[in-house]
Tab-separated table of C-alpha atoms in Angstrom:
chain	number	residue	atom	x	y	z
Z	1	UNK	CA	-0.735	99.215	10.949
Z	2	UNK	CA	2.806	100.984	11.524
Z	3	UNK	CA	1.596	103.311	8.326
Z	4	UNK	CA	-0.444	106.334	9.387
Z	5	UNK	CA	-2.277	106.183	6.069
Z	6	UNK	CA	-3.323	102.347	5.830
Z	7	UNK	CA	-4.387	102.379	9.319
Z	8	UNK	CA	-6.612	105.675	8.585
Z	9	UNK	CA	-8.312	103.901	5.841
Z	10	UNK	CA	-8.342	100.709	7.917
Z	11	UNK	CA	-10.417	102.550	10.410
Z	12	UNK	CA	-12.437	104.421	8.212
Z	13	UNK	CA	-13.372	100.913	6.511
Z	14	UNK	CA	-13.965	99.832	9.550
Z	15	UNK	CA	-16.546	102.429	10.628
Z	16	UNK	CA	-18.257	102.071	7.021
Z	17	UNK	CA	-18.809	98.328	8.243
Z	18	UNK	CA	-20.015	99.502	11.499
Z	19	UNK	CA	-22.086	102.224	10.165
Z	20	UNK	CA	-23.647	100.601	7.320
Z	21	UNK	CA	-24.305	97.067	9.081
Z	22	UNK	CA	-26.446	99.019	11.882
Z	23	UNK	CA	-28.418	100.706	9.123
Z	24	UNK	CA	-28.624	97.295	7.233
Z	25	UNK	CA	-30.652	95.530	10.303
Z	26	UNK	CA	-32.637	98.145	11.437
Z	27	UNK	CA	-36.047	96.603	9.778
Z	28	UNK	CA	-37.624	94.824	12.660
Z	29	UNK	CA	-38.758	96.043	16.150
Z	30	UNK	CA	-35.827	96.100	18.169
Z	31	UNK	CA	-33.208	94.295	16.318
Z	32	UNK	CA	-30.582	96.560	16.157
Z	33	UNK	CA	-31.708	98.293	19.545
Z	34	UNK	CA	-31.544	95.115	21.308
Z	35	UNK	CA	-28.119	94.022	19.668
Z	36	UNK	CA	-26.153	97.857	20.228
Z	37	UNK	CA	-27.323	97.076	23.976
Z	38	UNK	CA	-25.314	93.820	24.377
Z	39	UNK	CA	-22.749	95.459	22.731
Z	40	UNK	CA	-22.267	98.484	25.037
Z	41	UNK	CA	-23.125	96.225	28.216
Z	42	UNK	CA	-19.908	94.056	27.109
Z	43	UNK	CA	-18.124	97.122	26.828
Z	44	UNK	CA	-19.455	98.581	30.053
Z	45	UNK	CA	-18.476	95.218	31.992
Z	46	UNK	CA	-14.903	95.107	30.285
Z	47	UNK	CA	-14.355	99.007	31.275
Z	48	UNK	CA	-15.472	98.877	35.008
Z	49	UNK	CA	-13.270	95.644	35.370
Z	50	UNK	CA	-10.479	96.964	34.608
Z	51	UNK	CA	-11.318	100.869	36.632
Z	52	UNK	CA	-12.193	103.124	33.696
Z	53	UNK	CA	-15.101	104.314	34.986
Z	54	UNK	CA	-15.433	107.530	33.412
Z	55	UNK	CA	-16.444	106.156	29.699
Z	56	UNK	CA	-18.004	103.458	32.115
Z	57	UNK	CA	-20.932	106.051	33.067
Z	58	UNK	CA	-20.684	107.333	29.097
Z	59	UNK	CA	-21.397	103.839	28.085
Z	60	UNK	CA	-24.187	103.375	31.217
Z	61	UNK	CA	-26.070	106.332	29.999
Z	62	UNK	CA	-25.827	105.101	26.338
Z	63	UNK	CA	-27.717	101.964	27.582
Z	64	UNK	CA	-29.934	104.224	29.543
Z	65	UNK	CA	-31.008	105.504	26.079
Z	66	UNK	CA	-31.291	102.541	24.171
Z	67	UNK	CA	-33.596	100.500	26.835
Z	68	UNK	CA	-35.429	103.950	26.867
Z	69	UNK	CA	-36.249	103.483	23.132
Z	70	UNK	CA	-37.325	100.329	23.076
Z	71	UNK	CA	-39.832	100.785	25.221
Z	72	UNK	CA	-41.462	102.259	22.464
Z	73	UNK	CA	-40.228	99.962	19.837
Z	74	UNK	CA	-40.407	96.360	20.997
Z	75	UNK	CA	-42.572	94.399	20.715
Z	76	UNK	CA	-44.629	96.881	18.537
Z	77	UNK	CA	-42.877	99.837	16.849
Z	78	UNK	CA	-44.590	102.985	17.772
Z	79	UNK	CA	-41.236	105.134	17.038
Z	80	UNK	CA	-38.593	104.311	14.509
Z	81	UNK	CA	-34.527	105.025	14.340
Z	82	UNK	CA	-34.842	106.022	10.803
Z	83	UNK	CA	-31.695	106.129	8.704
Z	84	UNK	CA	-30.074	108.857	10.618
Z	85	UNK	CA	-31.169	107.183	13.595
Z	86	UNK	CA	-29.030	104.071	12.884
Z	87	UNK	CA	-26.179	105.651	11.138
Z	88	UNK	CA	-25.773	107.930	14.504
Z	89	UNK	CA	-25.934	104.888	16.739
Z	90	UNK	CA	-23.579	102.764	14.470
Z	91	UNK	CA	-20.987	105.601	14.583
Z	92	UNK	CA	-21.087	105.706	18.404
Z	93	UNK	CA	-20.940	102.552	18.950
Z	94	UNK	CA	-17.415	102.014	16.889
Z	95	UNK	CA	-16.382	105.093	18.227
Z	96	UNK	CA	-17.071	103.508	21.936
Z	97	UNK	CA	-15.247	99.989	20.900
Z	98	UNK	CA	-11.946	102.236	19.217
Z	99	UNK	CA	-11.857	103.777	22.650
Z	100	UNK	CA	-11.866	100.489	24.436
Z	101	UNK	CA	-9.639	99.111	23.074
Z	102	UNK	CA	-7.006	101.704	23.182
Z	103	UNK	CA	-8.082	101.991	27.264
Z	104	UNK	CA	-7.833	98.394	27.768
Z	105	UNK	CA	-4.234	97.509	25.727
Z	106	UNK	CA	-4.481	93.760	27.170
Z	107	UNK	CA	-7.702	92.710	25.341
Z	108	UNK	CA	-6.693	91.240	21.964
Z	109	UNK	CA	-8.412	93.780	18.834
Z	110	UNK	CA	-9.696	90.260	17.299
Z	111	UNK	CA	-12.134	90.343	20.540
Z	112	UNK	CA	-13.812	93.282	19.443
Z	113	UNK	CA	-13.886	92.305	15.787
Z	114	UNK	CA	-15.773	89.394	17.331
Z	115	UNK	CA	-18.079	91.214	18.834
Z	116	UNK	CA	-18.726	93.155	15.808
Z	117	UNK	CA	-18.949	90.123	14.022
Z	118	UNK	CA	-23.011	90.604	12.750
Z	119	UNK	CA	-22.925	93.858	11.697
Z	120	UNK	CA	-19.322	93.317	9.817
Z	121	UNK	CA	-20.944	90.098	8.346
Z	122	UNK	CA	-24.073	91.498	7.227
Z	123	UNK	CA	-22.537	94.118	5.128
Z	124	UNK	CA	-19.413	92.154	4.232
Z	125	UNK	CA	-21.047	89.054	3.022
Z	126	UNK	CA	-24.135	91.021	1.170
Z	127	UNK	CA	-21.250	92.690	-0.735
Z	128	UNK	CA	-19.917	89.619	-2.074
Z	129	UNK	CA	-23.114	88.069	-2.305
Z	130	UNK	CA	-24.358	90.446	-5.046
Z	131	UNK	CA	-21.040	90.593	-6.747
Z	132	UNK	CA	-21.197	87.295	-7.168
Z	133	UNK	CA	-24.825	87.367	-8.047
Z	134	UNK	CA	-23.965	90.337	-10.931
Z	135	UNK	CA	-26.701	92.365	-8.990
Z	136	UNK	CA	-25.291	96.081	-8.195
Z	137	UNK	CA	-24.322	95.785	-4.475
Z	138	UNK	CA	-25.161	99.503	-3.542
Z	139	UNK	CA	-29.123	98.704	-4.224
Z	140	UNK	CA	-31.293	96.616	-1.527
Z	141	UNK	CA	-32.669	93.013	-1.969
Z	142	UNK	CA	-34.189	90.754	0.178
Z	143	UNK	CA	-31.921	88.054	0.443
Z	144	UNK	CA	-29.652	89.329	4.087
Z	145	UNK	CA	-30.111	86.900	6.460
Z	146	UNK	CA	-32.328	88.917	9.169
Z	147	UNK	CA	-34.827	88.634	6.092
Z	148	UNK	CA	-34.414	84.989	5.485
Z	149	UNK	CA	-35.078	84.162	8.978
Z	150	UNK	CA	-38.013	86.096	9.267
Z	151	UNK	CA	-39.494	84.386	6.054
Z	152	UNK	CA	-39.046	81.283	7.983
Z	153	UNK	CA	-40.420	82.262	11.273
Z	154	UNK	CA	-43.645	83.938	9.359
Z	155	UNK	CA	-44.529	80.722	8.065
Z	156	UNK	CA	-43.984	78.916	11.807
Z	157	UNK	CA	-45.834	82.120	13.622
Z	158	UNK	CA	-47.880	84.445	11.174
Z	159	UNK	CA	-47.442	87.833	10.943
Z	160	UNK	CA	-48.184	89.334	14.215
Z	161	UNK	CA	-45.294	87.520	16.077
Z	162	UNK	CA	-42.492	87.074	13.751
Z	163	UNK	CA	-41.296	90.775	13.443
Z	164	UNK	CA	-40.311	90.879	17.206
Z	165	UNK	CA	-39.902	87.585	17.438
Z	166	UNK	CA	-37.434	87.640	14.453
Z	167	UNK	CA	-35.372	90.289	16.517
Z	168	UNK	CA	-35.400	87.865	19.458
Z	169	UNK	CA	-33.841	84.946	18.359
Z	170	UNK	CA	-31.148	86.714	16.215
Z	171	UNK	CA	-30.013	88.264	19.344
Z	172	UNK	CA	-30.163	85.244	21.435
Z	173	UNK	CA	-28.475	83.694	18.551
Z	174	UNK	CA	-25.744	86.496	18.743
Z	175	UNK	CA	-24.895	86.448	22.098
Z	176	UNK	CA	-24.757	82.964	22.524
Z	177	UNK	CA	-21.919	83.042	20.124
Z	178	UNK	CA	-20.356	85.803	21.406
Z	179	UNK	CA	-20.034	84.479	25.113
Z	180	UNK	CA	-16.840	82.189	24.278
Z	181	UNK	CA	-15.231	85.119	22.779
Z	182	UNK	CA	-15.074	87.150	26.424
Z	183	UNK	CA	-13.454	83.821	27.851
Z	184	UNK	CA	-10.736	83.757	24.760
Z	185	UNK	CA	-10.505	88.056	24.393
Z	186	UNK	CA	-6.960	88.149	26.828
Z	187	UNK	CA	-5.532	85.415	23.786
Z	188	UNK	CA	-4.626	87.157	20.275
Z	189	UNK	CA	-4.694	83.994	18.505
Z	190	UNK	CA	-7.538	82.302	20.377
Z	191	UNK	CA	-9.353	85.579	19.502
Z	192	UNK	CA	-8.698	85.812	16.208
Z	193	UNK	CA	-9.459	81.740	15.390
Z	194	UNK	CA	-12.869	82.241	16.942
Z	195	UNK	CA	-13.796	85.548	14.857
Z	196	UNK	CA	-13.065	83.383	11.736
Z	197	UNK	CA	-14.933	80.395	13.342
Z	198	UNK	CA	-18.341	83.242	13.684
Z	199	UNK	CA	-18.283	83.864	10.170
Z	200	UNK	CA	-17.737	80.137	9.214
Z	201	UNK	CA	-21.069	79.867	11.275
Z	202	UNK	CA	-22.714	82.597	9.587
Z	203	UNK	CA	-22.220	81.263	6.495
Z	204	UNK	CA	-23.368	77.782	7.108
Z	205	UNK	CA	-26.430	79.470	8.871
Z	206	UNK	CA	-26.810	81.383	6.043
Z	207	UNK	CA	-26.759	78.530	3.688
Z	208	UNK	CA	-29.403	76.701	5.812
Z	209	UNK	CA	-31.807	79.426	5.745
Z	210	UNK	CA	-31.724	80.358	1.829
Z	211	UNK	CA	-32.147	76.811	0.739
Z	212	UNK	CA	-35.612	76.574	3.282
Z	213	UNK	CA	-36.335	79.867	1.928
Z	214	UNK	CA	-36.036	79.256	-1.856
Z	215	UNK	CA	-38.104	75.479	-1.202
């Protein structure tokens, strides 16, 4: 990271993750609302702990926003993000974890990778999914795992419940496994085990789902 240009395309990759993954989710009522709000509360906590309360009142009126718009998106969607919608919100919402981390030095990086986890994974493992699947991986499918897991909810709930309902237990899902990473996010190495150990999960969750979605 010492070079100035790897660690501008490192970023840059990094907000194409961001970026991309928000867009990526943003197909049920309030599943990428609901997630960028545990995100910026985490942030929010982390920056008034530790006195920065400026970008603490940024991030506060961020949340403002987002709780504003689900009201009229959860359970049922009577406004939409929309592309630029997401892409906006992705982009702020890196933008507010670079400037956390450079405001609070002591917090290992691998803590916020960890709580990027789900968006990085979505993108990330789609990517190699459709490599490895010879399908073009620029062009949609219906194989991401938000999708899977609303298959399997529709045929447990019908159609009426499972869009929000889908949204609900990914986030649930998400912040359970998130919570061990604030107790481990002062420990480099703790913090960077358990951001492998999330996508280890994914992947097994993954698994699980498209073999009950393919039977």
């Amino acid at each position: 990271m010492s070079s100035k240009l790897f660690s501008s395309i490192f970023v840059l990759l990094c907000f194409l993750f961001v970026i991309n993954g928000a867009n990526l989710i943003d197909g049920f009522n309030g599943l990428l609302v609901i997630n960028l709000i545990i995100i910026n509360i985490i942030l929010t906590y982390i920056n008034i702990k530790n006195e920065n309360l400026e970008f603490s009142i940024l991030l506060i009126s961020q949340i403002i926003i987002l709780l504003s718009f689900l009201l009229f998106n959860f359970p049922s969607a009577k406004i939409f993000l929309g592309d630029s919608g997401a892409y906006t919100l992705g982009a702020i919402t890196g933008l507010n974890t670079i400037i956390t981390n450079n405001l609070n030095s002591q917090i290992s990086s691998f803590f916020f990778c960890t709580l990027l986890f789900y968006l990085f994974a979505e993108v990330f493992f789609s990517f190699v999914r459709k490599v490895l699947q010879k399908k073009s991986p620029i062009h949609p499918d219906s194989e991401h795992l938000h999708m899977l897991s609303y298959y399997k909810i529709l045929n447990i709930y019908g159609k009426n419940k499972s869009n929000y309902l889908n949204s609900i237990i990914i986030n649930f899902s998400y912040l359970i496994l998130i919570v061990p990473g604030l107790y481990l996010m002062g420990d480099p190495k703790l913090s960077r085990y358990w951001f492998f150990i999330l996508l280890l999960i994914y992947l097994l969750i993954y698994s699980r789902l498209y073999r009950l979605t393919k039977n």
